[in-house]
Amino acid sequence: MKPSSLNSKPRPDKAIQWLLDGDPAIRWQTLRDLVGAPEPSVERERSKVAREGWGARLLARQDREGTWAGGLSSDGGLYSPKWTSTTYTMLLLRDFGLPASNRQARGACTLLLDRGLQGDGGINYGWRGRSETCITGMVLSILSCFEYEDGRLDTLADHLLEEQMSDGGWNCQRDYGATHSSLHTTISVLEGLRLYELRLGRRARAIQAAQRRGREFLLVHRLFRSHRTGEVIKPIFLSFSFPPRWHYDILRALDYFRAVNAQTDPRLAEAIEIVRSSKREDGRWPLQNRYKGKTYFELEQLGKPSRWNTLRARRVLRWWDRQTQG
């Protein structure tokens, strides 16, 4: 060994530093998931989401009634227009990590629940009667994330358990004759059930069992392949978007598996390698896709390096490598 190597220092991780130079929503998650910073430091950075950057900009657009895009659609801005409505704005604030105690978010939770709960126990907006499974999963995730205490959340969870299909997943078109689950619907429901279990801690056994069956549905498809032919279901599933809105892709699915610390499974390996091979030479991942629609502002530029995709890819690969390499 050369004498100089004894005194050498680890090379700085430029990609990590680049993440830490980003918005508070990125910084606090980087500190928690990639740096392993002490909890007080993480929470101090997280508290800035409401005061600085993207989170503050979205909160500033909330109207006096507590909605976003109120008056711009027949449902009062609760679900439409996409992507400026209350539901989709609250999904972003959820992903940003806005603290659960935020009063503005709690007020919006009240509106989403009061005006969306249908007679069958699920959520929908704009008309009375039948609920919509994707929307129910998304709204349950929002209400649970912000620790909204209301017994009707149990009603939503029970409804989703009842809607689980025989193959283990969910499909918002089930009432219209669908016999096979949808990856889009399934990931939204899984995220909702995870946060319901994590934040509210109720019905743990049933909720965990439903999630295991849902994960198995994804695994049977290796996250993106037909279980019958092995062909790629949709090429867009291999392109990483943020925000994903209601759409599915393999990075979103893998981030869910990581979040629940699921046991690694060989059927995830191909998706993991797709994520790994998407890294640029500079150690960053690009924004590969963006869904069209109205927004208050763009978070990142299509085709350019994406802090969101880099953060999520790095923490997914860290989870996978730690479990598979011991």
mmCIF file of C-alpha atoms in Angstrom, residues 14-282:
data_model
loop_
_atom_site.group_PDB
_atom_site.id
_atom_site.type_symbol
_atom_site.label_atom_id
_atom_site.label_comp_id
_atom_site.label_asym_id
_atom_site.label_seq_id
_atom_site.Cartn_x
_atom_site.Cartn_y
_atom_site.Cartn_z
ATOM 1 C CA LYS A 14 -21.301 14.890 -5.625
ATOM 2 C CA ALA A 15 -24.784 13.531 -6.288
ATOM 3 C CA ILE A 16 -25.631 13.639 -2.584
ATOM 4 C CA GLN A 17 -24.372 17.198 -2.343
ATOM 5 C CA TRP A 18 -26.456 18.099 -5.386
ATOM 6 C CA LEU A 19 -29.543 16.691 -3.638
ATOM 7 C CA LEU A 20 -28.732 18.669 -0.498
ATOM 8 C CA ASP A 21 -28.546 21.827 -2.607
ATOM 9 C CA GLY A 22 -32.185 21.324 -3.644
ATOM 10 C CA ASP A 23 -35.573 22.185 -2.199
ATOM 11 C CA PRO A 24 -36.295 21.450 1.494
ATOM 12 C CA ALA A 25 -38.600 18.625 0.351
ATOM 13 C CA ILE A 26 -35.577 16.936 -1.206
ATOM 14 C CA ARG A 27 -33.087 17.885 1.491
ATOM 15 C CA TRP A 28 -34.880 16.401 4.478
ATOM 16 C CA GLN A 29 -35.494 13.088 2.727
ATOM 17 C CA THR A 30 -31.882 12.942 1.584
ATOM 18 C CA LEU A 31 -30.744 13.511 5.156
ATOM 19 C CA ARG A 32 -33.063 10.773 6.432
ATOM 20 C CA ASP A 33 -32.746 8.146 3.695
ATOM 21 C CA LEU A 34 -29.238 8.589 2.290
ATOM 22 C CA VAL A 35 -27.108 10.473 4.810
ATOM 23 C CA GLY A 36 -28.448 8.964 8.029
ATOM 24 C CA ALA A 37 -28.513 12.324 9.784
ATOM 25 C CA PRO A 38 -29.765 12.614 13.386
ATOM 26 C CA GLU A 39 -33.538 12.922 13.685
ATOM 27 C CA PRO A 40 -33.479 16.504 15.049
ATOM 28 C CA SER A 41 -31.539 17.629 11.966
ATOM 29 C CA VAL A 42 -33.965 15.819 9.678
ATOM 30 C CA GLU A 43 -37.033 17.310 11.365
ATOM 31 C CA ARG A 44 -35.524 20.786 11.408
ATOM 32 C CA GLU A 45 -35.075 20.593 7.647
ATOM 33 C CA ARG A 46 -38.524 19.071 7.162
ATOM 34 C CA SER A 47 -40.159 21.957 9.006
ATOM 35 C CA LYS A 48 -38.948 24.272 6.228
ATOM 36 C CA VAL A 49 -41.256 22.602 3.669
ATOM 37 C CA ALA A 50 -44.145 24.824 4.790
ATOM 38 C CA ARG A 51 -42.058 28.002 4.758
ATOM 39 C CA GLU A 52 -39.733 27.734 1.782
ATOM 40 C CA GLY A 53 -39.649 26.470 -1.771
ATOM 41 C CA TRP A 54 -42.176 24.219 -3.438
ATOM 42 C CA GLY A 55 -44.270 23.507 -0.360
ATOM 43 C CA ALA A 56 -44.672 27.158 0.550
ATOM 44 C CA ARG A 57 -45.580 28.017 -3.039
ATOM 45 C CA LEU A 58 -48.368 25.448 -3.078
ATOM 46 C CA LEU A 59 -49.725 26.452 0.317
ATOM 47 C CA ALA A 60 -49.878 30.047 -0.885
ATOM 48 C CA ARG A 61 -52.277 29.002 -3.658
ATOM 49 C CA GLN A 62 -54.902 27.579 -1.285
ATOM 50 C CA ASP A 63 -58.117 29.626 -1.325
ATOM 51 C CA ARG A 64 -60.143 30.857 1.622
ATOM 52 C CA GLU A 65 -62.410 27.831 1.526
ATOM 53 C CA GLY A 66 -59.434 25.531 1.912
ATOM 54 C CA THR A 67 -59.367 24.155 -1.626
ATOM 55 C CA TRP A 68 -57.113 24.546 -4.616
ATOM 56 C CA ALA A 69 -58.630 25.418 -8.002
ATOM 57 C CA GLY A 70 -62.000 26.004 -6.345
ATOM 58 C CA GLY A 71 -64.600 27.240 -8.810
ATOM 59 C CA LEU A 72 -62.715 25.872 -11.815
ATOM 60 C CA SER A 73 -64.625 22.606 -12.057
ATOM 61 C CA SER A 74 -68.042 21.177 -11.258
ATOM 62 C CA ASP A 75 -66.685 19.446 -8.147
ATOM 63 C CA GLY A 76 -65.409 22.699 -6.651
ATOM 64 C CA GLY A 77 -61.766 21.936 -7.333
ATOM 65 C CA LEU A 78 -61.710 18.804 -5.193
ATOM 66 C CA TYR A 79 -60.489 16.397 -7.891
ATOM 67 C CA SER A 80 -60.549 18.462 -11.096
ATOM 68 C CA PRO A 81 -58.891 20.143 -12.918
ATOM 69 C CA LYS A 82 -55.808 17.992 -13.207
ATOM 70 C CA TRP A 83 -53.250 18.696 -11.799
ATOM 71 C CA THR A 84 -54.153 21.828 -9.840
ATOM 72 C CA SER A 85 -57.069 20.450 -7.826
ATOM 73 C CA THR A 86 -57.123 19.878 -4.085
ATOM 74 C CA THR A 87 -56.530 16.118 -4.347
ATOM 75 C CA TYR A 88 -53.474 16.389 -6.575
ATOM 76 C CA THR A 89 -52.037 19.335 -4.665
ATOM 77 C CA MET A 90 -52.393 17.421 -1.415
ATOM 78 C CA LEU A 91 -50.687 14.398 -2.990
ATOM 79 C CA LEU A 92 -47.724 16.633 -3.764
ATOM 80 C CA LEU A 93 -47.664 18.052 -0.252
ATOM 81 C CA ARG A 94 -47.752 14.471 1.028
ATOM 82 C CA ASP A 95 -44.735 13.595 -1.108
ATOM 83 C CA PHE A 96 -42.941 16.780 -0.074
ATOM 84 C CA GLY A 97 -43.255 15.669 3.545
ATOM 85 C CA LEU A 98 -45.252 18.641 4.776
ATOM 86 C CA PRO A 99 -45.517 18.101 8.553
ATOM 87 C CA ALA A 100 -48.696 16.311 9.574
ATOM 88 C CA SER A 101 -49.710 19.093 11.959
ATOM 89 C CA ASN A 102 -49.993 21.714 9.213
ATOM 90 C CA ARG A 103 -53.325 23.520 9.650
ATOM 91 C CA GLN A 104 -53.857 24.250 5.983
ATOM 92 C CA ALA A 105 -53.448 20.601 5.085
ATOM 93 C CA ARG A 106 -55.730 19.501 7.902
ATOM 94 C CA GLY A 107 -58.426 21.884 6.644
ATOM 95 C CA ALA A 108 -58.199 20.421 3.165
ATOM 96 C CA CYS A 109 -58.462 16.921 4.647
ATOM 97 C CA THR A 110 -61.816 17.843 6.161
ATOM 98 C CA LEU A 111 -63.137 18.963 2.786
ATOM 99 C CA LEU A 112 -61.831 15.910 0.926
ATOM 100 C CA LEU A 113 -63.529 13.571 3.370
ATOM 101 C CA ASP A 114 -66.761 15.468 3.994
ATOM 102 C CA ARG A 115 -67.471 16.126 0.338
ATOM 103 C CA GLY A 116 -66.129 12.897 -1.118
ATOM 104 C CA LEU A 117 -67.446 10.067 1.056
ATOM 105 C CA GLN A 118 -69.999 7.997 -0.840
ATOM 106 C CA GLY A 119 -72.679 5.656 0.416
ATOM 107 C CA ASP A 120 -70.658 2.554 -0.480
ATOM 108 C CA GLY A 121 -67.815 3.615 1.837
ATOM 109 C CA GLY A 122 -65.375 4.938 -0.752
ATOM 110 C CA ILE A 123 -64.513 8.343 -2.189
ATOM 111 C CA ASN A 124 -65.525 10.144 -5.357
ATOM 112 C CA TYR A 125 -66.254 13.747 -6.340
ATOM 113 C CA GLY A 126 -68.715 15.538 -8.516
ATOM 114 C CA TRP A 127 -71.621 13.110 -8.182
ATOM 115 C CA ARG A 128 -73.338 10.991 -5.580
ATOM 116 C CA GLY A 129 -73.378 7.237 -5.531
ATOM 117 C CA ARG A 130 -70.562 4.956 -6.611
ATOM 118 C CA SER A 131 -67.044 5.620 -5.371
ATOM 119 C CA GLU A 132 -63.803 5.282 -7.342
ATOM 120 C CA THR A 133 -61.076 2.961 -6.071
ATOM 121 C CA CYS A 134 -58.042 4.946 -7.286
ATOM 122 C CA ILE A 135 -59.373 8.136 -5.726
ATOM 123 C CA THR A 136 -60.238 6.302 -2.510
ATOM 124 C CA GLY A 137 -56.677 4.985 -2.238
ATOM 125 C CA MET A 138 -55.171 8.400 -2.922
ATOM 126 C CA VAL A 139 -57.416 10.204 -0.443
ATOM 127 C CA LEU A 140 -56.834 7.579 2.255
ATOM 128 C CA SER A 141 -53.087 8.129 1.801
ATOM 129 C CA ILE A 142 -53.540 11.892 2.178
ATOM 130 C CA LEU A 143 -55.762 11.688 5.256
ATOM 131 C CA SER A 144 -53.475 9.131 6.892
ATOM 132 C CA CYS A 145 -50.316 11.070 6.062
ATOM 133 C CA PHE A 146 -51.678 14.129 7.841
ATOM 134 C CA GLU A 147 -52.890 11.967 10.742
ATOM 135 C CA TYR A 148 -56.468 13.088 10.313
ATOM 136 C CA GLU A 149 -58.392 11.551 13.186
ATOM 137 C CA ASP A 150 -61.841 10.516 12.021
ATOM 138 C CA GLY A 151 -63.584 7.159 12.280
ATOM 139 C CA ARG A 152 -64.572 7.426 8.643
ATOM 140 C CA LEU A 153 -60.993 6.572 7.665
ATOM 141 C CA ASP A 154 -61.751 3.073 8.934
ATOM 142 C CA THR A 155 -64.699 3.062 6.556
ATOM 143 C CA LEU A 156 -62.408 3.904 3.643
ATOM 144 C CA ALA A 157 -59.932 1.195 4.621
ATOM 145 C CA ASP A 158 -62.703 -1.384 4.973
ATOM 146 C CA HIS A 159 -64.050 -0.429 1.560
ATOM 147 C CA LEU A 160 -60.644 -0.977 -0.036
ATOM 148 C CA LEU A 161 -60.323 -4.368 1.634
ATOM 149 C CA GLU A 162 -63.700 -5.321 0.195
ATOM 150 C CA GLU A 163 -62.666 -4.138 -3.275
ATOM 151 C CA GLN A 164 -59.520 -6.304 -3.421
ATOM 152 C CA MET A 165 -59.810 -8.713 -6.341
ATOM 153 C CA SER A 166 -59.088 -12.434 -6.444
ATOM 154 C CA ASP A 167 -55.683 -11.866 -8.090
ATOM 155 C CA GLY A 168 -54.612 -9.697 -5.146
ATOM 156 C CA GLY A 169 -54.773 -6.277 -6.754
ATOM 157 C CA TRP A 170 -57.391 -3.595 -7.338
ATOM 158 C CA ASN A 171 -59.064 -2.082 -10.392
ATOM 159 C CA CYS A 172 -61.225 1.034 -10.487
ATOM 160 C CA GLN A 173 -63.090 -0.532 -13.421
ATOM 161 C CA ARG A 174 -64.205 -3.587 -11.455
ATOM 162 C CA ASP A 175 -67.806 -2.391 -11.280
ATOM 163 C CA TYR A 176 -67.750 -2.034 -15.076
ATOM 164 C CA GLY A 177 -66.687 -5.615 -15.718
ATOM 165 C CA ALA A 178 -62.908 -5.663 -15.190
ATOM 166 C CA THR A 179 -61.734 -9.113 -14.112
ATOM 167 C CA HIS A 180 -58.003 -8.423 -13.803
ATOM 168 C CA SER A 181 -56.407 -5.877 -11.494
ATOM 169 C CA SER A 182 -54.755 -2.667 -12.649
ATOM 170 C CA LEU A 183 -51.192 -1.687 -11.771
ATOM 171 C CA HIS A 184 -52.284 1.957 -11.608
ATOM 172 C CA THR A 185 -55.076 1.308 -9.131
ATOM 173 C CA THR A 186 -53.094 -1.213 -7.123
ATOM 174 C CA ILE A 187 -50.163 1.103 -6.370
ATOM 175 C CA SER A 188 -52.473 3.917 -5.243
ATOM 176 C CA VAL A 189 -54.335 1.563 -2.898
ATOM 177 C CA LEU A 190 -51.130 0.030 -1.532
ATOM 178 C CA GLU A 191 -49.750 3.476 -0.723
ATOM 179 C CA GLY A 192 -53.001 4.393 1.016
ATOM 180 C CA LEU A 193 -53.092 1.219 3.101
ATOM 181 C CA ARG A 194 -49.430 1.585 4.052
ATOM 182 C CA LEU A 195 -49.918 5.078 5.421
ATOM 183 C CA TYR A 196 -53.172 4.108 7.125
ATOM 184 C CA GLU A 197 -51.363 1.287 8.920
ATOM 185 C CA LEU A 198 -48.276 3.373 9.694
ATOM 186 C CA ARG A 199 -49.907 6.558 10.934
ATOM 187 C CA LEU A 200 -53.121 5.274 12.499
ATOM 188 C CA GLY A 201 -52.136 1.745 13.469
ATOM 189 C CA ARG A 202 -55.585 0.223 13.165
ATOM 190 C CA ARG A 203 -56.680 -3.130 11.694
ATOM 191 C CA ALA A 204 -53.013 -4.032 11.349
ATOM 192 C CA ARG A 205 -53.421 -7.733 10.617
ATOM 193 C CA ALA A 206 -56.008 -7.302 7.862
ATOM 194 C CA ILE A 207 -54.221 -4.311 6.346
ATOM 195 C CA GLN A 208 -50.882 -6.113 6.274
ATOM 196 C CA ALA A 209 -52.442 -9.200 4.708
ATOM 197 C CA ALA A 210 -54.086 -7.110 1.981
ATOM 198 C CA GLN A 211 -50.779 -5.435 1.220
ATOM 199 C CA ARG A 212 -48.976 -8.768 0.986
ATOM 200 C CA ARG A 213 -51.532 -9.963 -1.551
ATOM 201 C CA GLY A 214 -51.199 -6.690 -3.446
ATOM 202 C CA ARG A 215 -47.417 -6.956 -3.524
ATOM 203 C CA GLU A 216 -47.702 -10.512 -4.798
ATOM 204 C CA PHE A 217 -49.865 -9.252 -7.661
ATOM 205 C CA LEU A 218 -47.075 -6.849 -8.614
ATOM 206 C CA LEU A 219 -44.432 -9.560 -8.206
ATOM 207 C CA VAL A 220 -46.293 -12.020 -10.437
ATOM 208 C CA HIS A 221 -45.920 -9.348 -13.118
ATOM 209 C CA ARG A 222 -42.283 -8.644 -12.186
ATOM 210 C CA LEU A 223 -43.612 -5.098 -11.816
ATOM 211 C CA PHE A 224 -44.032 -4.538 -15.563
ATOM 212 C CA ARG A 225 -44.530 -7.780 -17.533
ATOM 213 C CA SER A 226 -47.620 -9.714 -18.564
ATOM 214 C CA HIS A 227 -48.053 -12.764 -16.361
ATOM 215 C CA ARG A 228 -49.289 -14.648 -19.424
ATOM 216 C CA THR A 229 -46.837 -13.722 -22.189
ATOM 217 C CA GLY A 230 -43.918 -12.115 -20.367
ATOM 218 C CA GLU A 231 -44.124 -9.101 -22.671
ATOM 219 C CA VAL A 232 -43.772 -5.559 -21.323
ATOM 220 C CA ILE A 233 -47.282 -4.389 -20.432
ATOM 221 C CA LYS A 234 -46.654 -0.743 -21.306
ATOM 222 C CA PRO A 235 -43.255 0.809 -22.123
ATOM 223 C CA ILE A 236 -44.254 3.921 -20.133
ATOM 224 C CA PHE A 237 -43.995 1.804 -16.968
ATOM 225 C CA LEU A 238 -40.216 1.884 -17.474
ATOM 226 C CA SER A 239 -40.018 5.690 -17.667
ATOM 227 C CA PHE A 240 -39.659 7.532 -14.384
ATOM 228 C CA SER A 241 -42.010 10.434 -13.729
ATOM 229 C CA PHE A 242 -42.400 12.838 -10.881
ATOM 230 C CA PRO A 243 -45.009 13.660 -9.866
ATOM 231 C CA PRO A 244 -46.554 10.337 -10.923
ATOM 232 C CA ARG A 245 -50.087 11.663 -10.266
ATOM 233 C CA TRP A 246 -52.286 8.530 -10.561
ATOM 234 C CA HIS A 247 -49.919 6.736 -12.910
ATOM 235 C CA TYR A 248 -47.840 3.654 -12.243
ATOM 236 C CA ASP A 249 -44.181 3.056 -13.025
ATOM 237 C CA ILE A 250 -41.583 0.662 -11.668
ATOM 238 C CA LEU A 251 -39.690 3.264 -9.648
ATOM 239 C CA ARG A 252 -42.881 4.240 -7.838
ATOM 240 C CA ALA A 253 -43.568 0.550 -7.140
ATOM 241 C CA LEU A 254 -40.037 -0.122 -5.923
ATOM 242 C CA ASP A 255 -40.168 2.891 -3.634
ATOM 243 C CA TYR A 256 -43.288 1.391 -2.049
ATOM 244 C CA PHE A 257 -41.525 -1.966 -1.540
ATOM 245 C CA ARG A 258 -38.653 -0.063 0.091
ATOM 246 C CA ALA A 259 -40.973 2.006 2.274
ATOM 247 C CA VAL A 260 -42.565 -1.115 3.784
ATOM 248 C CA ASN A 261 -39.123 -2.796 3.958
ATOM 249 C CA ALA A 262 -40.536 -5.784 2.122
ATOM 250 C CA GLN A 263 -38.426 -8.890 1.819
ATOM 251 C CA THR A 264 -36.372 -8.743 -1.353
ATOM 252 C CA ASP A 265 -37.654 -11.067 -4.043
ATOM 253 C CA PRO A 266 -35.836 -12.284 -7.184
ATOM 254 C CA ARG A 267 -38.815 -11.143 -9.241
ATOM 255 C CA LEU A 268 -37.820 -7.543 -8.476
ATOM 256 C CA ALA A 269 -34.303 -7.970 -9.825
ATOM 257 C CA GLU A 270 -35.055 -7.026 -13.429
ATOM 258 C CA ALA A 271 -36.795 -3.801 -12.404
ATOM 259 C CA ILE A 272 -33.916 -3.002 -10.050
ATOM 260 C CA GLU A 273 -31.419 -3.363 -12.889
ATOM 261 C CA ILE A 274 -33.505 -1.070 -15.105
ATOM 262 C CA VAL A 275 -33.329 1.572 -12.378
ATOM 263 C CA ARG A 276 -29.600 1.019 -11.933
ATOM 264 C CA SER A 277 -28.887 1.242 -15.669
ATOM 265 C CA SER A 278 -30.832 4.521 -15.971
ATOM 266 C CA LYS A 279 -28.221 6.416 -13.972
ATOM 267 C CA ARG A 280 -26.257 9.010 -15.904
ATOM 268 C CA GLU A 281 -22.468 9.221 -15.814
ATOM 269 C CA ASP A 282 -22.703 12.076 -13.326
#
